[in-house]
Amino acid sequence: MDICKGDFLHEIIFVILGFVVGVVVGITGIGGGVLMAPSLILLGVEPIIAIGTDLLYAAITKGLGAYFHNKKGNVDKNIALKLFFGSFPAIILGAIILRVVNRDEINSLLTIMLSIILILTSIINLKKEFFYSYRKKCSSKILLFFGFIVGLVVQFTSIGSGVLITFALMNFTDLSSREIIGTSLFYGLLLTFFSSLNYMSLGNVDYMLALLLILGTVPGVYLGSIINSKIKPKNLRKIISIMILIVGIIILVKQIVRQL
């Protein structure tokens, strides 16, 4: 689906999608990555375009968040850069794979990977008390390792720089909650921007679609942050995680059925 060639109704739908995702992010703190890319695919956007566009969208939105957190001193650039140095080889590997693998095979691979990561991240969100129970000593090797793994996942699904890195920072560093959020956003900015360059170079980013999503997301996040201050988001976060789990299963089943 090429949004640039779409009609006004399609444009409104994607602005609304950006708004809804923004509200959810503002209320629950769940990253837009686990919501945006699968929503785009379910709305008919080609997987490789959905992920490439989501990476650019994420780079812009994370950049805004990182800027405000950095002004408040909530970004540990040393840790963020170590994570990114680990991710850089994964970005290079992703660039090679995107260029040598057939487009249809890439779309199939991306869809399967996306569904699996959705299922795993929803489980982590639902059982985070279990995963975040033990804090271990941080080391450069651990940060580089997590950077590579997350970099590879984000390169092909646009998901992971939020949930997975939060998991790593909570378990392997002594950062405060605000520093974890700020550092995750700064690292996510670097990772999604450089990952999006691979998709841009291959013409797999719909810039108009990214603009429409951002137009909806900015007021959505603002409204969500206001709602967040008035309600307890814990139960809503669980509901959203269950929804993500269901969407992941639906996408996976549809892809398996399509290949049979």
mmCIF file of C-alpha atoms in Angstrom:
data_model
loop_
_atom_site.group_PDB
_atom_site.id
_atom_site.type_symbol
_atom_site.label_atom_id
_atom_site.label_comp_id
_atom_site.label_asym_id
_atom_site.label_seq_id
_atom_site.Cartn_x
_atom_site.Cartn_y
_atom_site.Cartn_z
ATOM 1 C CA MET A 1 0.000 0.000 0.000
ATOM 2 C CA ASP A 2 1.471 3.351 -1.093
ATOM 3 C CA ILE A 3 -0.005 6.044 1.140
ATOM 4 C CA CYS A 4 1.344 8.738 -1.135
ATOM 5 C CA LYS A 5 -1.120 7.483 -3.755
ATOM 6 C CA GLY A 6 -3.951 6.875 -1.282
ATOM 7 C CA ASP A 7 -7.132 8.866 -0.729
ATOM 8 C CA PHE A 8 -8.160 11.230 2.050
ATOM 9 C CA LEU A 9 -9.898 8.466 4.022
ATOM 10 C CA HIS A 10 -6.699 6.414 4.177
ATOM 11 C CA GLU A 11 -4.787 9.459 5.389
ATOM 12 C CA ILE A 12 -7.314 10.078 8.173
ATOM 13 C CA ILE A 13 -7.131 6.398 9.214
ATOM 14 C CA PHE A 14 -3.360 6.583 9.673
ATOM 15 C CA VAL A 15 -3.528 9.890 11.560
ATOM 16 C CA ILE A 16 -6.061 8.230 13.878
ATOM 17 C CA LEU A 17 -3.754 5.211 14.229
ATOM 18 C CA GLY A 18 -0.904 7.520 15.232
ATOM 19 C CA PHE A 19 -3.187 9.238 17.742
ATOM 20 C CA VAL A 20 -4.383 5.945 19.300
ATOM 21 C CA VAL A 21 -0.837 4.596 19.583
ATOM 22 C CA GLY A 22 0.292 7.904 21.077
ATOM 23 C CA VAL A 23 -2.474 7.799 23.703
ATOM 24 C CA VAL A 24 -1.575 4.215 24.645
ATOM 25 C CA VAL A 25 2.117 5.083 24.923
ATOM 26 C CA GLY A 26 1.317 8.150 27.015
ATOM 27 C CA ILE A 27 -0.870 6.162 29.419
ATOM 28 C CA THR A 28 0.990 2.879 29.726
ATOM 29 C CA GLY A 29 4.578 3.546 28.675
ATOM 30 C CA ILE A 30 4.428 0.573 26.294
ATOM 31 C CA GLY A 31 6.562 1.366 23.259
ATOM 32 C CA GLY A 32 4.981 2.380 19.983
ATOM 33 C CA GLY A 33 7.068 -0.226 18.168
ATOM 34 C CA VAL A 34 5.051 -3.167 19.462
ATOM 35 C CA LEU A 35 1.849 -1.436 18.382
ATOM 36 C CA MET A 36 2.653 0.502 15.208
ATOM 37 C CA ALA A 37 4.314 -2.010 12.853
ATOM 38 C CA PRO A 38 1.787 -4.834 13.411
ATOM 39 C CA SER A 39 -1.096 -2.353 13.093
ATOM 40 C CA LEU A 40 0.278 -1.135 9.759
ATOM 41 C CA ILE A 41 0.608 -4.704 8.498
ATOM 42 C CA LEU A 42 -2.928 -5.559 9.582
ATOM 43 C CA LEU A 43 -4.123 -2.440 7.705
ATOM 44 C CA GLY A 44 -2.548 -3.750 4.500
ATOM 45 C CA VAL A 45 0.852 -2.056 4.415
ATOM 46 C CA GLU A 46 3.572 -4.305 2.953
ATOM 47 C CA PRO A 47 5.683 -5.688 5.862
ATOM 48 C CA ILE A 48 9.011 -4.321 4.610
ATOM 49 C CA ILE A 49 7.439 -0.851 4.103
ATOM 50 C CA ALA A 50 5.660 -1.020 7.474
ATOM 51 C CA ILE A 51 8.887 -1.792 9.320
ATOM 52 C CA GLY A 52 11.011 0.722 7.395
ATOM 53 C CA THR A 53 8.452 3.473 7.969
ATOM 54 C CA ASP A 54 8.035 2.536 11.626
ATOM 55 C CA LEU A 55 11.808 2.791 12.142
ATOM 56 C CA LEU A 56 11.835 6.358 10.804
ATOM 57 C CA TYR A 57 8.710 7.207 12.824
ATOM 58 C CA ALA A 58 10.343 5.738 15.946
ATOM 59 C CA ALA A 59 13.584 7.675 15.395
ATOM 60 C CA ILE A 60 11.688 10.975 15.305
ATOM 61 C CA THR A 61 9.462 10.245 18.303
ATOM 62 C CA LYS A 62 12.308 8.786 20.374
ATOM 63 C CA GLY A 63 14.423 11.800 19.453
ATOM 64 C CA LEU A 64 11.863 14.136 21.008
ATOM 65 C CA GLY A 65 11.681 12.018 24.159
ATOM 66 C CA ALA A 66 15.461 11.710 24.409
ATOM 67 C CA TYR A 67 15.869 15.477 24.047
ATOM 68 C CA PHE A 68 13.597 16.244 27.003
ATOM 69 C CA HIS A 69 15.087 13.491 29.177
ATOM 70 C CA ASN A 70 18.621 14.642 28.359
ATOM 71 C CA LYS A 71 17.762 18.188 29.473
ATOM 72 C CA LYS A 72 16.711 16.694 32.821
ATOM 73 C CA GLY A 73 19.941 14.712 33.130
ATOM 74 C CA ASN A 74 18.235 11.326 32.724
ATOM 75 C CA VAL A 75 20.482 9.966 29.948
ATOM 76 C CA ASP A 76 23.587 7.871 30.638
ATOM 77 C CA LYS A 77 25.361 8.355 27.307
ATOM 78 C CA ASN A 78 28.190 5.978 28.234
ATOM 79 C CA ILE A 79 25.828 3.025 28.611
ATOM 80 C CA ALA A 80 23.731 4.064 25.592
ATOM 81 C CA LEU A 81 26.810 4.269 23.356
ATOM 82 C CA LYS A 82 28.079 0.871 24.510
ATOM 83 C CA LEU A 83 24.716 -0.618 23.597
ATOM 84 C CA PHE A 84 24.843 1.112 20.217
ATOM 85 C CA PHE A 85 28.400 -0.080 19.498
ATOM 86 C CA GLY A 86 27.088 -3.592 20.051
ATOM 87 C CA SER A 87 24.191 -2.898 17.686
ATOM 88 C CA PHE A 88 26.274 -1.460 14.852
ATOM 89 C CA PRO A 89 27.491 -4.839 13.491
ATOM 90 C CA ALA A 90 23.848 -6.008 13.541
ATOM 91 C CA ILE A 91 22.862 -2.956 11.460
ATOM 92 C CA ILE A 92 25.575 -3.809 8.904
ATOM 93 C CA LEU A 93 24.452 -7.449 8.837
ATOM 94 C CA GLY A 94 20.864 -6.327 8.357
ATOM 95 C CA ALA A 95 21.872 -4.106 5.423
ATOM 96 C CA ILE A 96 23.521 -7.077 3.711
ATOM 97 C CA ILE A 97 20.545 -9.402 4.273
ATOM 98 C CA LEU A 98 18.042 -6.801 3.000
ATOM 99 C CA ARG A 99 20.035 -6.504 -0.217
ATOM 100 C CA VAL A 100 20.689 -10.182 -0.996
ATOM 101 C CA VAL A 101 17.438 -11.865 0.047
ATOM 102 C CA ASN A 102 14.422 -11.887 -2.284
ATOM 103 C CA ARG A 103 11.774 -9.263 -1.369
ATOM 104 C CA ASP A 104 8.965 -11.844 -1.037
ATOM 105 C CA GLU A 105 11.153 -13.966 1.246
ATOM 106 C CA ILE A 106 12.070 -10.880 3.271
ATOM 107 C CA ASN A 107 8.389 -9.984 3.719
ATOM 108 C CA SER A 108 7.646 -13.529 4.889
ATOM 109 C CA LEU A 109 10.650 -13.550 7.238
ATOM 110 C CA LEU A 110 9.813 -10.115 8.658
ATOM 111 C CA THR A 111 6.204 -11.118 9.309
ATOM 112 C CA ILE A 112 7.202 -14.293 11.164
ATOM 113 C CA MET A 113 9.916 -12.510 13.193
ATOM 114 C CA LEU A 114 7.522 -9.688 14.036
ATOM 115 C CA SER A 115 4.849 -12.068 15.327
ATOM 116 C CA ILE A 116 7.358 -14.001 17.459
ATOM 117 C CA ILE A 117 8.818 -10.814 18.974
ATOM 118 C CA LEU A 118 5.295 -9.523 19.699
ATOM 119 C CA ILE A 119 4.506 -12.727 21.580
ATOM 120 C CA LEU A 120 7.793 -12.636 23.538
ATOM 121 C CA THR A 121 7.562 -8.935 24.444
ATOM 122 C CA SER A 122 3.945 -9.290 25.567
ATOM 123 C CA ILE A 123 4.989 -12.154 27.857
ATOM 124 C CA ILE A 124 7.821 -10.018 29.260
ATOM 125 C CA ASN A 125 5.361 -7.171 29.907
ATOM 126 C CA LEU A 126 2.868 -9.515 31.597
ATOM 127 C CA LYS A 127 5.518 -11.278 33.700
ATOM 128 C CA LYS A 128 7.961 -8.436 34.193
ATOM 129 C CA GLU A 129 8.120 -8.999 37.947
ATOM 130 C CA PHE A 130 9.594 -12.437 37.226
ATOM 131 C CA PHE A 131 12.059 -11.194 34.601
ATOM 132 C CA TYR A 132 13.083 -8.136 36.603
ATOM 133 C CA SER A 133 13.616 -9.994 39.889
ATOM 134 C CA TYR A 134 17.381 -10.352 39.795
ATOM 135 C CA ARG A 135 19.863 -7.573 39.241
ATOM 136 C CA LYS A 136 23.344 -8.573 38.153
ATOM 137 C CA LYS A 137 26.571 -6.670 37.775
ATOM 138 C CA CYS A 138 26.806 -4.552 34.654
ATOM 139 C CA SER A 139 29.754 -5.041 32.299
ATOM 140 C CA SER A 140 30.726 -3.713 28.899
ATOM 141 C CA LYS A 141 30.541 -7.227 27.419
ATOM 142 C CA ILE A 142 26.946 -7.675 28.614
ATOM 143 C CA LEU A 143 25.940 -4.280 27.180
ATOM 144 C CA LEU A 144 27.619 -5.038 23.844
ATOM 145 C CA PHE A 145 25.937 -8.450 23.711
ATOM 146 C CA PHE A 146 22.484 -7.028 24.412
ATOM 147 C CA GLY A 147 23.158 -4.247 21.925
ATOM 148 C CA PHE A 148 23.892 -6.775 19.179
ATOM 149 C CA ILE A 149 20.848 -8.951 19.923
ATOM 150 C CA VAL A 150 18.458 -6.009 20.187
ATOM 151 C CA GLY A 151 20.024 -4.370 17.131
ATOM 152 C CA LEU A 152 19.365 -7.490 15.080
ATOM 153 C CA VAL A 153 15.783 -7.756 16.327
ATOM 154 C CA VAL A 154 15.007 -4.068 15.729
ATOM 155 C CA GLN A 155 16.603 -4.165 12.275
ATOM 156 C CA PHE A 156 14.049 -6.714 11.093
ATOM 157 C CA THR A 157 10.987 -5.971 13.230
ATOM 158 C CA SER A 158 11.350 -2.336 14.455
ATOM 159 C CA ILE A 159 10.537 -3.737 17.929
ATOM 160 C CA GLY A 160 12.825 -4.130 20.915
ATOM 161 C CA SER A 161 14.661 -0.891 21.626
ATOM 162 C CA GLY A 162 12.091 -0.180 24.345
ATOM 163 C CA VAL A 163 10.988 -3.397 26.072
ATOM 164 C CA LEU A 164 14.145 -5.459 25.557
ATOM 165 C CA ILE A 165 16.590 -2.692 26.468
ATOM 166 C CA THR A 166 14.521 -1.762 29.510
ATOM 167 C CA PHE A 167 14.853 -5.404 30.542
ATOM 168 C CA ALA A 168 18.641 -5.211 30.135
ATOM 169 C CA LEU A 169 19.023 -1.881 31.939
ATOM 170 C CA MET A 170 16.831 -2.958 34.862
ATOM 171 C CA ASN A 171 18.719 -6.221 35.325
ATOM 172 C CA PHE A 172 22.300 -5.221 34.575
ATOM 173 C CA THR A 173 22.652 -1.595 35.695
ATOM 174 C CA ASP A 174 21.976 0.525 38.769
ATOM 175 C CA LEU A 175 20.199 3.261 36.829
ATOM 176 C CA SER A 176 17.109 4.870 38.356
ATOM 177 C CA SER A 177 13.731 4.444 36.659
ATOM 178 C CA ARG A 178 13.969 7.869 35.009
ATOM 179 C CA GLU A 179 17.530 7.170 33.831
ATOM 180 C CA ILE A 180 16.435 3.816 32.386
ATOM 181 C CA ILE A 181 13.720 5.561 30.356
ATOM 182 C CA GLY A 182 16.005 8.384 29.196
ATOM 183 C CA THR A 183 18.914 6.081 28.336
ATOM 184 C CA SER A 184 16.605 3.683 26.511
ATOM 185 C CA LEU A 185 15.173 6.560 24.455
ATOM 186 C CA PHE A 186 18.632 7.901 23.544
ATOM 187 C CA TYR A 187 19.873 4.449 22.526
ATOM 188 C CA GLY A 188 16.606 3.826 20.675
ATOM 189 C CA LEU A 189 17.071 7.082 18.762
ATOM 190 C CA LEU A 190 20.520 6.013 17.539
ATOM 191 C CA LEU A 191 19.434 2.475 16.711
ATOM 192 C CA THR A 192 16.187 3.273 14.887
ATOM 193 C CA PHE A 193 17.725 6.167 12.929
ATOM 194 C CA PHE A 194 20.660 4.174 11.586
ATOM 195 C CA SER A 195 18.450 1.132 10.999
ATOM 196 C CA SER A 196 15.996 3.272 9.030
ATOM 197 C CA LEU A 197 18.838 4.362 6.735
ATOM 198 C CA ASN A 198 19.038 0.795 5.405
ATOM 199 C CA TYR A 199 15.354 0.892 4.497
ATOM 200 C CA MET A 200 15.598 4.430 3.099
ATOM 201 C CA SER A 201 18.466 3.457 0.802
ATOM 202 C CA LEU A 202 16.318 0.663 -0.657
ATOM 203 C CA GLY A 203 13.204 2.845 -1.045
ATOM 204 C CA ASN A 204 11.334 0.942 1.669
ATOM 205 C CA VAL A 205 10.111 3.960 3.670
ATOM 206 C CA ASP A 206 6.811 5.758 3.048
ATOM 207 C CA TYR A 207 7.592 9.311 4.168
ATOM 208 C CA MET A 208 4.018 10.551 3.850
ATOM 209 C CA LEU A 209 2.817 7.676 6.021
ATOM 210 C CA ALA A 210 5.469 8.498 8.642
ATOM 211 C CA LEU A 211 4.320 12.141 8.633
ATOM 212 C CA LEU A 212 0.659 11.171 9.062
ATOM 213 C CA LEU A 213 1.513 8.878 11.988
ATOM 214 C CA ILE A 214 3.564 11.593 13.697
ATOM 215 C CA LEU A 215 0.771 14.158 13.240
ATOM 216 C CA GLY A 216 -1.530 11.846 15.181
ATOM 217 C CA THR A 217 1.017 10.667 17.728
ATOM 218 C CA VAL A 218 2.110 14.040 19.144
ATOM 219 C CA PRO A 219 -1.336 15.078 20.476
ATOM 220 C CA GLY A 220 -2.010 11.438 21.388
ATOM 221 C CA VAL A 221 1.017 11.206 23.671
ATOM 222 C CA TYR A 222 0.102 14.537 25.255
ATOM 223 C CA LEU A 223 -3.448 13.365 25.986
ATOM 224 C CA GLY A 224 -2.196 10.008 27.218
ATOM 225 C CA SER A 225 0.212 11.679 29.647
ATOM 226 C CA ILE A 226 -2.686 13.703 31.089
ATOM 227 C CA ILE A 227 -4.830 10.566 31.488
ATOM 228 C CA ASN A 228 -1.848 8.762 33.009
ATOM 229 C CA SER A 229 -1.675 11.298 35.845
ATOM 230 C CA LYS A 230 -5.309 10.586 36.760
ATOM 231 C CA ILE A 231 -5.531 6.786 36.600
ATOM 232 C CA LYS A 232 -3.478 3.794 37.595
ATOM 233 C CA PRO A 233 -2.126 2.383 34.310
ATOM 234 C CA LYS A 234 -1.099 -1.039 35.692
ATOM 235 C CA ASN A 235 -4.285 -2.884 34.723
ATOM 236 C CA LEU A 236 -4.530 -1.105 31.378
ATOM 237 C CA ARG A 237 -0.899 -2.065 30.662
ATOM 238 C CA LYS A 238 -1.824 -5.710 31.194
ATOM 239 C CA ILE A 239 -4.789 -5.406 28.833
ATOM 240 C CA ILE A 240 -2.600 -3.846 26.141
ATOM 241 C CA SER A 241 0.000 -6.606 26.601
ATOM 242 C CA ILE A 242 -2.689 -9.253 26.142
ATOM 243 C CA MET A 243 -3.849 -7.457 22.989
ATOM 244 C CA ILE A 244 -0.282 -7.455 21.672
ATOM 245 C CA LEU A 245 -0.031 -11.183 22.409
ATOM 246 C CA ILE A 246 -3.264 -11.846 20.482
ATOM 247 C CA VAL A 247 -2.137 -9.717 17.509
ATOM 248 C CA GLY A 248 1.193 -11.563 17.423
ATOM 249 C CA ILE A 249 -0.572 -14.930 17.372
ATOM 250 C CA ILE A 250 -3.000 -13.778 14.643
ATOM 251 C CA ILE A 251 -0.167 -12.523 12.407
ATOM 252 C CA LEU A 252 1.827 -15.730 12.948
ATOM 253 C CA VAL A 253 -1.147 -18.005 12.196
ATOM 254 C CA LYS A 254 -2.081 -16.015 9.073
ATOM 255 C CA GLN A 255 1.484 -16.264 7.780
ATOM 256 C CA ILE A 256 1.674 -20.019 8.462
ATOM 257 C CA VAL A 257 -1.664 -20.604 6.722
ATOM 258 C CA ARG A 258 -0.517 -18.483 3.745
ATOM 259 C CA GLN A 259 2.584 -20.654 3.324
ATOM 260 C CA LEU A 260 0.699 -23.983 3.487
#
